[in-house]
PDB file of C-alpha atoms in Angstrom:
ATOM      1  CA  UNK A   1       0.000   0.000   0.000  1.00 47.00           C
ATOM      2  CA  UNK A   2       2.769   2.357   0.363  1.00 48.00           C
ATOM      3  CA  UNK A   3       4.192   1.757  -2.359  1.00 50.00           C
ATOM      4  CA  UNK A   4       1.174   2.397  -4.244  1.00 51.00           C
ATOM      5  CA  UNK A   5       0.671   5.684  -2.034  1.00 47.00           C
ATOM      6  CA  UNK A   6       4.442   7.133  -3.448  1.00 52.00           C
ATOM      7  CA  UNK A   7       3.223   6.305  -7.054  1.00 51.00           C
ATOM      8  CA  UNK A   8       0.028   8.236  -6.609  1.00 54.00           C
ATOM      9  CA  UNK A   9       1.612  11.173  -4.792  1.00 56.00           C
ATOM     10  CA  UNK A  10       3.717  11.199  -7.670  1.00 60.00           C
ATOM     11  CA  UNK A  11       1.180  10.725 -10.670  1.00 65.00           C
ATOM     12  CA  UNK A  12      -0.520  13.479  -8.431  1.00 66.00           C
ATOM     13  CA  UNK A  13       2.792  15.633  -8.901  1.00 75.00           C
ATOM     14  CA  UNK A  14       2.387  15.122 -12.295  1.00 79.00           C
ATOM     15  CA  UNK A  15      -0.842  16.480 -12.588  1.00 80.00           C
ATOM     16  CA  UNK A  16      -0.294  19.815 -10.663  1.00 82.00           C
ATOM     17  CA  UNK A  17       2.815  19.549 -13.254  1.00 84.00           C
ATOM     18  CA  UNK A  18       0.873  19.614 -15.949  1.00 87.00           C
ATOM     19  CA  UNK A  19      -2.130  21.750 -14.319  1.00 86.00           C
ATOM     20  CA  UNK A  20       0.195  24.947 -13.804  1.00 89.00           C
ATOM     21  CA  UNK A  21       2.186  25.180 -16.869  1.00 92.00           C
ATOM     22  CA  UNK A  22      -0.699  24.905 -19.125  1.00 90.00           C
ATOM     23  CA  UNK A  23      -2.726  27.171 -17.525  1.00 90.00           C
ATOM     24  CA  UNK A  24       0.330  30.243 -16.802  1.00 92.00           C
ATOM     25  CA  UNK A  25       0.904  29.200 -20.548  1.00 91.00           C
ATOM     26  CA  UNK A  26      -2.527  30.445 -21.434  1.00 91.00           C
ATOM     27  CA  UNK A  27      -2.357  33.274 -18.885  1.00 92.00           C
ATOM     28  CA  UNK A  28       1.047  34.365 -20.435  1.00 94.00           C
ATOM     29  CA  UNK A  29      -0.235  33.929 -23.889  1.00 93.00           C
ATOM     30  CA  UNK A  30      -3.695  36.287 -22.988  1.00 92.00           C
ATOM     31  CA  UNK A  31      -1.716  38.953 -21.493  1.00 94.00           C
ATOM     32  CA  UNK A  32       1.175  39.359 -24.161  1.00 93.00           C
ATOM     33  CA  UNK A  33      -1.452  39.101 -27.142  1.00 93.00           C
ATOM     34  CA  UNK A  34      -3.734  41.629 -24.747  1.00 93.00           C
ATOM     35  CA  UNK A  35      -0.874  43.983 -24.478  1.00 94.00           C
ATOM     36  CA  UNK A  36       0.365  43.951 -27.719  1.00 92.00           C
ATOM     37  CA  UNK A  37      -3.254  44.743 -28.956  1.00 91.00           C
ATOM     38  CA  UNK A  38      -3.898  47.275 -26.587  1.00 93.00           C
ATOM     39  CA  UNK A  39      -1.032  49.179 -27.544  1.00 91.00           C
ATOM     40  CA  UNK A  40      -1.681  48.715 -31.551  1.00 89.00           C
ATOM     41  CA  UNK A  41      -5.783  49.419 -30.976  1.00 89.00           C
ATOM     42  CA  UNK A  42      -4.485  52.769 -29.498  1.00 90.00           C
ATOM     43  CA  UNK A  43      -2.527  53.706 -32.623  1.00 87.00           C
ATOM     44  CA  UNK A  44      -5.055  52.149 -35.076  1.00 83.00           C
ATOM     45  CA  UNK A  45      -8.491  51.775 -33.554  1.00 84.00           C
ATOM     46  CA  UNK A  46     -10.218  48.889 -34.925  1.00 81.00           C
ATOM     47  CA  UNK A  47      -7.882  47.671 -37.652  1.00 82.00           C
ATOM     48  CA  UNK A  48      -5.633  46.091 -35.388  1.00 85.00           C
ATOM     49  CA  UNK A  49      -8.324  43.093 -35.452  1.00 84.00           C
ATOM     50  CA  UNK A  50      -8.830  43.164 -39.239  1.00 85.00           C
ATOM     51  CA  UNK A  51      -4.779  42.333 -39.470  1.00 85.00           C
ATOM     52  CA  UNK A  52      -3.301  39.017 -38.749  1.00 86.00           C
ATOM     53  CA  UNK A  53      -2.011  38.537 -34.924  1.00 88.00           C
ATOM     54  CA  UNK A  54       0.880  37.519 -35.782  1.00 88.00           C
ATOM     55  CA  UNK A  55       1.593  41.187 -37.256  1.00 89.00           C
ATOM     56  CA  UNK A  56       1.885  42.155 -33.192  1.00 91.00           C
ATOM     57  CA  UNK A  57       5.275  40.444 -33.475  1.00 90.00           C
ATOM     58  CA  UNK A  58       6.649  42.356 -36.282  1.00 90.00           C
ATOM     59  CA  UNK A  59       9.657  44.591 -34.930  1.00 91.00           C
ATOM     60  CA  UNK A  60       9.660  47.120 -37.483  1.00 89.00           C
ATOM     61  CA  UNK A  61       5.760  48.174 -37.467  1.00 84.00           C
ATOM     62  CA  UNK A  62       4.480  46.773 -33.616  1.00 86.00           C
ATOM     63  CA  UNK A  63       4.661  49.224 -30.773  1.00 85.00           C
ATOM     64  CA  UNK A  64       5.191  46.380 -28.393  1.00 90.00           C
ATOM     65  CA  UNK A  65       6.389  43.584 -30.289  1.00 90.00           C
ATOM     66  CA  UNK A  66       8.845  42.315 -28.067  1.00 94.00           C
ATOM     67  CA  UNK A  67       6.118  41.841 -25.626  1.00 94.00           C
ATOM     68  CA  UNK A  68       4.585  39.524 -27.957  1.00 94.00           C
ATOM     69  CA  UNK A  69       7.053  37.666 -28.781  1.00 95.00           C
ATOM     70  CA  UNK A  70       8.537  37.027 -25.403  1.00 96.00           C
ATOM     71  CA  UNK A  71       5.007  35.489 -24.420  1.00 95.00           C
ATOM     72  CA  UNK A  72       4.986  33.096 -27.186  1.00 95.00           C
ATOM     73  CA  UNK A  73       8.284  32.039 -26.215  1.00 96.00           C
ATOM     74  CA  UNK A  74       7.381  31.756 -22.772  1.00 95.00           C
ATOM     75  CA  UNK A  75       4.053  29.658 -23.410  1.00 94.00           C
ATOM     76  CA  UNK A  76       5.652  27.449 -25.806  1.00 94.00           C
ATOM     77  CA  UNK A  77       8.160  26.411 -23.048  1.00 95.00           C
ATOM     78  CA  UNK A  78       5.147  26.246 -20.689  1.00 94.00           C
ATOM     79  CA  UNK A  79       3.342  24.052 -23.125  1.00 93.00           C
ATOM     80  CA  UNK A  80       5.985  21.764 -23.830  1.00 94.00           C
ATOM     81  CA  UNK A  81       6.620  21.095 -20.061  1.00 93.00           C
ATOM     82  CA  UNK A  82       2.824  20.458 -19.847  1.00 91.00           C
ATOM     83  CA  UNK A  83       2.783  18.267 -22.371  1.00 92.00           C
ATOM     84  CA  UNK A  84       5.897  16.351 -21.204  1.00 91.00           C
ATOM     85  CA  UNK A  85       4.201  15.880 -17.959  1.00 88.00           C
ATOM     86  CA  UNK A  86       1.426  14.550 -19.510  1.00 86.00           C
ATOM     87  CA  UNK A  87       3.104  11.696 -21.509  1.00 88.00           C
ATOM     88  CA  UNK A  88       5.170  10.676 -18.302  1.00 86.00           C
ATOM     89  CA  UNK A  89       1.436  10.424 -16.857  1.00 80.00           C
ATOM     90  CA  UNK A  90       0.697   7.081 -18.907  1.00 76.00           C
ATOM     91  CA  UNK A  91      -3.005   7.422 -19.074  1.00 69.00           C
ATOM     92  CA  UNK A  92      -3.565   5.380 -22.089  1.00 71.00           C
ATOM     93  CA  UNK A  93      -3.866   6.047 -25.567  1.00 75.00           C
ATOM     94  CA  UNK A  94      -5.133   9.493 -25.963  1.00 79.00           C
ATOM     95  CA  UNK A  95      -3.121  10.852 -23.047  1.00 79.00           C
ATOM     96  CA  UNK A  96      -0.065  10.081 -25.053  1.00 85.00           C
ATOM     97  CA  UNK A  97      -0.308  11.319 -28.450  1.00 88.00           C
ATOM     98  CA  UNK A  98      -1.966  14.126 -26.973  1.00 88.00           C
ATOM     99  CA  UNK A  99       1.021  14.785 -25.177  1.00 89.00           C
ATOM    100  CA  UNK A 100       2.922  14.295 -28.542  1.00 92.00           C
ATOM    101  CA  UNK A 101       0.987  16.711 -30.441  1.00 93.00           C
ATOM    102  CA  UNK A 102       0.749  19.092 -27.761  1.00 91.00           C
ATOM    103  CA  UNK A 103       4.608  19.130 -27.501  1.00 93.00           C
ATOM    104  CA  UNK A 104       4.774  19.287 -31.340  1.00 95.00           C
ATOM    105  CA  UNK A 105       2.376  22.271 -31.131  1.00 94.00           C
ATOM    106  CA  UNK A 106       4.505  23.995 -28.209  1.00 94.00           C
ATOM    107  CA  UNK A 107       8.115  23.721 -30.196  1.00 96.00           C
ATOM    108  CA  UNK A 108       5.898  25.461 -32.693  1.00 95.00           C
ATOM    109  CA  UNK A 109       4.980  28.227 -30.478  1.00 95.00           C
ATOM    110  CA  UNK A 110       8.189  28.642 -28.970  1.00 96.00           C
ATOM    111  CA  UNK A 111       9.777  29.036 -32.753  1.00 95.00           C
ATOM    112  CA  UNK A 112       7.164  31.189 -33.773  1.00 94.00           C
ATOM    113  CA  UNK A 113       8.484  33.636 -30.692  1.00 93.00           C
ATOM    114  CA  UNK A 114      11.824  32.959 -31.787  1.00 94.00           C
ATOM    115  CA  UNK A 115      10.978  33.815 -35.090  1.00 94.00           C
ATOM    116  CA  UNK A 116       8.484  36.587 -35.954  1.00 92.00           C
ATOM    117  CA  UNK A 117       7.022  37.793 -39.148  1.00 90.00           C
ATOM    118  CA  UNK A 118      10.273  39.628 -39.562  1.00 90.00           C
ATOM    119  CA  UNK A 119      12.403  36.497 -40.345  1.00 91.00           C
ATOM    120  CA  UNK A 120       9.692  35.704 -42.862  1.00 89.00           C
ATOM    121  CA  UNK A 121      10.563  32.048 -44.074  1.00 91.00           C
ATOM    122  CA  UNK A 122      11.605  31.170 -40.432  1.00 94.00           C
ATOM    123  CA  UNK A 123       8.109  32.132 -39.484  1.00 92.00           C
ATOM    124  CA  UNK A 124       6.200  30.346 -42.430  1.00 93.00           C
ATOM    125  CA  UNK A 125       7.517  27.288 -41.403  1.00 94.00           C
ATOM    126  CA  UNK A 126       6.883  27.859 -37.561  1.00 94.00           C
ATOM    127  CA  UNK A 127       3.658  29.049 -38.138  1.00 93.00           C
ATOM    128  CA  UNK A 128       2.033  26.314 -40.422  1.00 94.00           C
ATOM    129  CA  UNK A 129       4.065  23.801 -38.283  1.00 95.00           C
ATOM    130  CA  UNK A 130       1.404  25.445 -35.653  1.00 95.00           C
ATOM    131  CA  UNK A 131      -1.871  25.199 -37.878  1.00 94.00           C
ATOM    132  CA  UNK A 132      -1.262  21.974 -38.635  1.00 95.00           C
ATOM    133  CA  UNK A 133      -0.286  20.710 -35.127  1.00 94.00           C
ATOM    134  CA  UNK A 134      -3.743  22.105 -33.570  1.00 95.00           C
ATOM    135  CA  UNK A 135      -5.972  20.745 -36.477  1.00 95.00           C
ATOM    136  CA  UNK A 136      -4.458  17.218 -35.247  1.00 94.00           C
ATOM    137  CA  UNK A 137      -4.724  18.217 -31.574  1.00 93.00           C
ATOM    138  CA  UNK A 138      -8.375  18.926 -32.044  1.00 93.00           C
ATOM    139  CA  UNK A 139      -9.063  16.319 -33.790  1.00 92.00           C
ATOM    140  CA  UNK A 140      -7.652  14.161 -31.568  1.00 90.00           C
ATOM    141  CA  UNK A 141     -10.096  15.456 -28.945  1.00 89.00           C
ATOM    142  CA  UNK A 142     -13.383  15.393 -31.078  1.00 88.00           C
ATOM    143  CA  UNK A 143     -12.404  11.843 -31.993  1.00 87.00           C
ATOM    144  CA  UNK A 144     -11.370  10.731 -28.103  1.00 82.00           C
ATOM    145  CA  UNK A 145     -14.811  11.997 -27.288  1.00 77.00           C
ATOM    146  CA  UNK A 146     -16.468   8.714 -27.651  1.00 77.00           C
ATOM    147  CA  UNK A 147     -14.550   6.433 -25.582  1.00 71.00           C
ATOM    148  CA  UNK A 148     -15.918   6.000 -21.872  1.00 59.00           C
ATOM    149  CA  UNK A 149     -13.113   7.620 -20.281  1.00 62.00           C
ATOM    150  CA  UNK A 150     -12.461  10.415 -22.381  1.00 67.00           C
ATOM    151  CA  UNK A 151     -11.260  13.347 -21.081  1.00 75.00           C
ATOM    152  CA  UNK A 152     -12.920  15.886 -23.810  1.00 78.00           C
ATOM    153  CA  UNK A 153     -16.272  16.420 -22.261  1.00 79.00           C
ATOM    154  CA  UNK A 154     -18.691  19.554 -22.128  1.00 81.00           C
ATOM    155  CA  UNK A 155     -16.578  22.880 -22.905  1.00 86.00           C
ATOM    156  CA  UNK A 156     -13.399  20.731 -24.202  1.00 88.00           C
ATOM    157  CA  UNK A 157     -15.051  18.919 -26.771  1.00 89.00           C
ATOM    158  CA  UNK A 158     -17.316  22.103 -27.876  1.00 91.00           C
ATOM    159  CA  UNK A 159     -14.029  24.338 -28.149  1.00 93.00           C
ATOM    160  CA  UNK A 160     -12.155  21.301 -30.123  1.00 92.00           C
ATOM    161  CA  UNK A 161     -15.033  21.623 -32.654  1.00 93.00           C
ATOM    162  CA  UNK A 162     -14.897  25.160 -33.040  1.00 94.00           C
ATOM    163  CA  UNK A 163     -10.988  25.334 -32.971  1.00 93.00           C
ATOM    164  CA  UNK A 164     -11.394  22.093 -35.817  1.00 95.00           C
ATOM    165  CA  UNK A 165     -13.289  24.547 -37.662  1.00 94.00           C
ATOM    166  CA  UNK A 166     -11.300  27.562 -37.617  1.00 93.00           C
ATOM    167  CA  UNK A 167      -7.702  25.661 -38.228  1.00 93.00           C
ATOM    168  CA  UNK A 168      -9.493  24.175 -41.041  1.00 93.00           C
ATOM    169  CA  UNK A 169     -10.144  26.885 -42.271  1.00 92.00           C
ATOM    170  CA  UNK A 170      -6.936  28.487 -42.286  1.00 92.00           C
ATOM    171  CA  UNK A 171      -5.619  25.289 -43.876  1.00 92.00           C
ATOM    172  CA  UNK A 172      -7.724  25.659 -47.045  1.00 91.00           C
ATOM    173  CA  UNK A 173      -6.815  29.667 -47.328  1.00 90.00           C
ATOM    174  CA  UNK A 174      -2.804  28.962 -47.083  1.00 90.00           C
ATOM    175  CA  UNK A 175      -1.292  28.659 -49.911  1.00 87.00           C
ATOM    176  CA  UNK A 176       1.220  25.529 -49.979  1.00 89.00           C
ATOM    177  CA  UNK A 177       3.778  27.177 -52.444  1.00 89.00           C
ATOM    178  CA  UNK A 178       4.471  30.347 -50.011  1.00 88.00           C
ATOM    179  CA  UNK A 179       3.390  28.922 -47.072  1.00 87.00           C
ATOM    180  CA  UNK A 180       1.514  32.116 -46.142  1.00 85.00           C
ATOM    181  CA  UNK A 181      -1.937  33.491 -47.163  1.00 86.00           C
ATOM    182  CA  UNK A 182      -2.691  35.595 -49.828  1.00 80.00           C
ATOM    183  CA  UNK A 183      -2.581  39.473 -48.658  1.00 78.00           C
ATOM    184  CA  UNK A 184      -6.575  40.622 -48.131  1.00 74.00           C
ATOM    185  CA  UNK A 185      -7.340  43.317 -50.634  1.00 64.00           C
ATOM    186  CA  UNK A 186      -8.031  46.561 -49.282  1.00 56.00           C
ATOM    187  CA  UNK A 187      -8.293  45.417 -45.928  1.00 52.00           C
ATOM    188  CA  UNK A 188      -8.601  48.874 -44.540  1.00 56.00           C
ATOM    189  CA  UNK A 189     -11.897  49.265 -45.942  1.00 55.00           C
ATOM    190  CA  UNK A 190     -13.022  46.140 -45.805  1.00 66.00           C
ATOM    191  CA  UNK A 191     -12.909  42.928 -43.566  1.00 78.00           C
ATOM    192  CA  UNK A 192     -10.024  40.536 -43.700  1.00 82.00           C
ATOM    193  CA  UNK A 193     -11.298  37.260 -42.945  1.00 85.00           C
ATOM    194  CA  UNK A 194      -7.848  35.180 -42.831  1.00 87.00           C
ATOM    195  CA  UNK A 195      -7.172  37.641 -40.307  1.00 87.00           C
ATOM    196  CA  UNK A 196     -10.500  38.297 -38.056  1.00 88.00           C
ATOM    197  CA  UNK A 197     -10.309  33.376 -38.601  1.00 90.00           C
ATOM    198  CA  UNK A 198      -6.864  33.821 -37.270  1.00 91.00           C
ATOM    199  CA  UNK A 199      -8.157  35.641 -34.167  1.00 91.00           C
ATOM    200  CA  UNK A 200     -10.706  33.279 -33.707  1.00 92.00           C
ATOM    201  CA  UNK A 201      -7.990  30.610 -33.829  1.00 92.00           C
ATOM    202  CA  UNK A 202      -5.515  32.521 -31.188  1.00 90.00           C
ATOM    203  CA  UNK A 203      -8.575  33.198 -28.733  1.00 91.00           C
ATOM    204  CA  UNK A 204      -9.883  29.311 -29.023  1.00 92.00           C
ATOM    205  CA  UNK A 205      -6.325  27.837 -27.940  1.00 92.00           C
ATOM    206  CA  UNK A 206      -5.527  29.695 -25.186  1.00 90.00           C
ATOM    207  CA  UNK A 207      -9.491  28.538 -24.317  1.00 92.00           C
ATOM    208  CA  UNK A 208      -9.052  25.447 -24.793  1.00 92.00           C
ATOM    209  CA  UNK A 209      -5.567  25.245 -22.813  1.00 89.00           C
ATOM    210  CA  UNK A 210      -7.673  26.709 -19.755  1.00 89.00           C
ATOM    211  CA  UNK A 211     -10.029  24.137 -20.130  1.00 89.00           C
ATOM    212  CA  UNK A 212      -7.837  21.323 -20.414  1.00 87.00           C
ATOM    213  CA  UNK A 213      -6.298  22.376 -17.412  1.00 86.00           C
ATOM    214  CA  UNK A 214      -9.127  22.590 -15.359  1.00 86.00           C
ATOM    215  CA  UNK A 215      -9.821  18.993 -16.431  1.00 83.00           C
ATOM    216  CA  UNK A 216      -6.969  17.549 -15.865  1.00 82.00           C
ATOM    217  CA  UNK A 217      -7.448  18.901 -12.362  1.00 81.00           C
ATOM    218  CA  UNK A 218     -10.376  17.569 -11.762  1.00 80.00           C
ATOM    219  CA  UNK A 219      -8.849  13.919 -12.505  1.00 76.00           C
ATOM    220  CA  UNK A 220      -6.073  14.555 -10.468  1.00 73.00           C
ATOM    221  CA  UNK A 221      -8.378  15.721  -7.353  1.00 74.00           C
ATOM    222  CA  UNK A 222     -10.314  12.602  -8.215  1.00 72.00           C
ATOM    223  CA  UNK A 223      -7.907  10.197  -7.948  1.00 67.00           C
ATOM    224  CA  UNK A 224      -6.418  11.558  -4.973  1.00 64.00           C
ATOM    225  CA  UNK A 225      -9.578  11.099  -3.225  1.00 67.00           C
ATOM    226  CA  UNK A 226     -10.048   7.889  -4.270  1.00 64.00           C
ATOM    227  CA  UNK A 227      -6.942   6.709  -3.199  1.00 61.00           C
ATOM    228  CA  UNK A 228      -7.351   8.540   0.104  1.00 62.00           C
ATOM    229  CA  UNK A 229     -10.731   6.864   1.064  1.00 65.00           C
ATOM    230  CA  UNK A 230      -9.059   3.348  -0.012  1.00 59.00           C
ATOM    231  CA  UNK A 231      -6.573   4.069   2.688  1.00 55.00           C
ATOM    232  CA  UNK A 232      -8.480   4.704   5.043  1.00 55.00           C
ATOM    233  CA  UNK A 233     -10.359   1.978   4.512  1.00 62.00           C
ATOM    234  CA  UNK A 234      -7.161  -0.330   5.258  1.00 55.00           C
ATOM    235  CA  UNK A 235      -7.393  -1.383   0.774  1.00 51.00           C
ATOM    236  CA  UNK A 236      -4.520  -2.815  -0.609  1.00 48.00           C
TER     237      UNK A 236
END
């Protein structure tokens, strides 16, 4: 029983592991994208949100691009710790190429921070490396769905649906000989859809990472308690 005590305190460590990194990844993600906006909303009103996000990271035209590139360095780190804590976990099949993709997808963010619009075939690569990594991570999740113990429940599985959507949709727009999407015409006067889907996209991750966390909490709390009442019930 003891021994089986120090492998759940463990597993448990793992959790909160996995828990905190994901969700200060989010947090750290939300506030550098926030500021970054902020600070390009007070320059250019409304616009900012008919350009791509990733424009917040150029140097030579974003007030506070540094800001937003330091976040996406800092979440893709975050990420990638999460993600290695969740394939140490062991939870079965979805647990670990979840934890595959997910790391996949948080190299991606990490090189995207690395490097911004500015080093422009750098940041192609990065950047669809990215797209494609989250179509595969959400659907991964949609799919997971219908097995018993499945993880992507209620505001998971919803978000994995919309995010499926939204990736997808980027996918079809890029164009596979650039690796980038064709510049909106007259996007001042208009609306620039790659760019108001690509804020969709941003906002739905960084949901979905908060969500994930909060589930993978709940497990942890569950299992915890489970093994708690089976000790005191003298279980081996």
């Amino acid at each position: 029983m003891e021994d089986k005590i120090k492998y759940q305190s463990m597993q448990y460590d793992l959790h909160r592991l996995v828990v905190l990194t994901i969700f200060f990844g989010a947090l750290i993600a939300a506030i550098g994208v926030s500021i970054s906006a902020w600070a390009e909303y007070q320059i250019i009103g409304d616009a900012v949100f008919n350009r791509r996000a990733d424009v917040l990271g150029d140097y030579n035209h974003a007030k506070l691009a540094f800001v937003f590139n330091i976040a996406l360095m800092m979440t893709g780190i975050c990420i990638m710790l999460a993600m290695f804590g969740l394939y140490l976990l062991k939870q079965g099949f979805f647990s670990h190429y979840l934890s595959l993709i997910g790391g996949w997808v948080g190299v991606s963010v990490l090189l995207m921070g690395m490097f911004p619009i500015n080093y422009l075939d750098m940041h192609r690569l990065a950047s669809t490396s990215f797209l494609l990594g989250t179509v595969l991570m959400y659907f991964l999740c949609i799919t997971d769905r219908f097995s018993q113990r499945s993880i992507c429940k209620g505001p998971i599985f919803w978000l994995s649906i919309l995010g499926f959507i939204t990736a997808s949709s980027l996918v079809v727009q890029l164009d596979w000989n650039t690796l980038d999407f064709v510049p909106c015409e007259h996007a001042e006067a208009g609306r620039c859809w790659v760019a108001i889907t690509m804020w969709l996209q941003t906002s739905v991750v960084m949901l979905w990472c908060l969500s994930f966390a909060w589930a993978i909490r709940k497990i942890a709390i569950k299992n915890y308690l489970e093994l708690s009442q089976r000790y005191l019930t003298g279980e081996q």
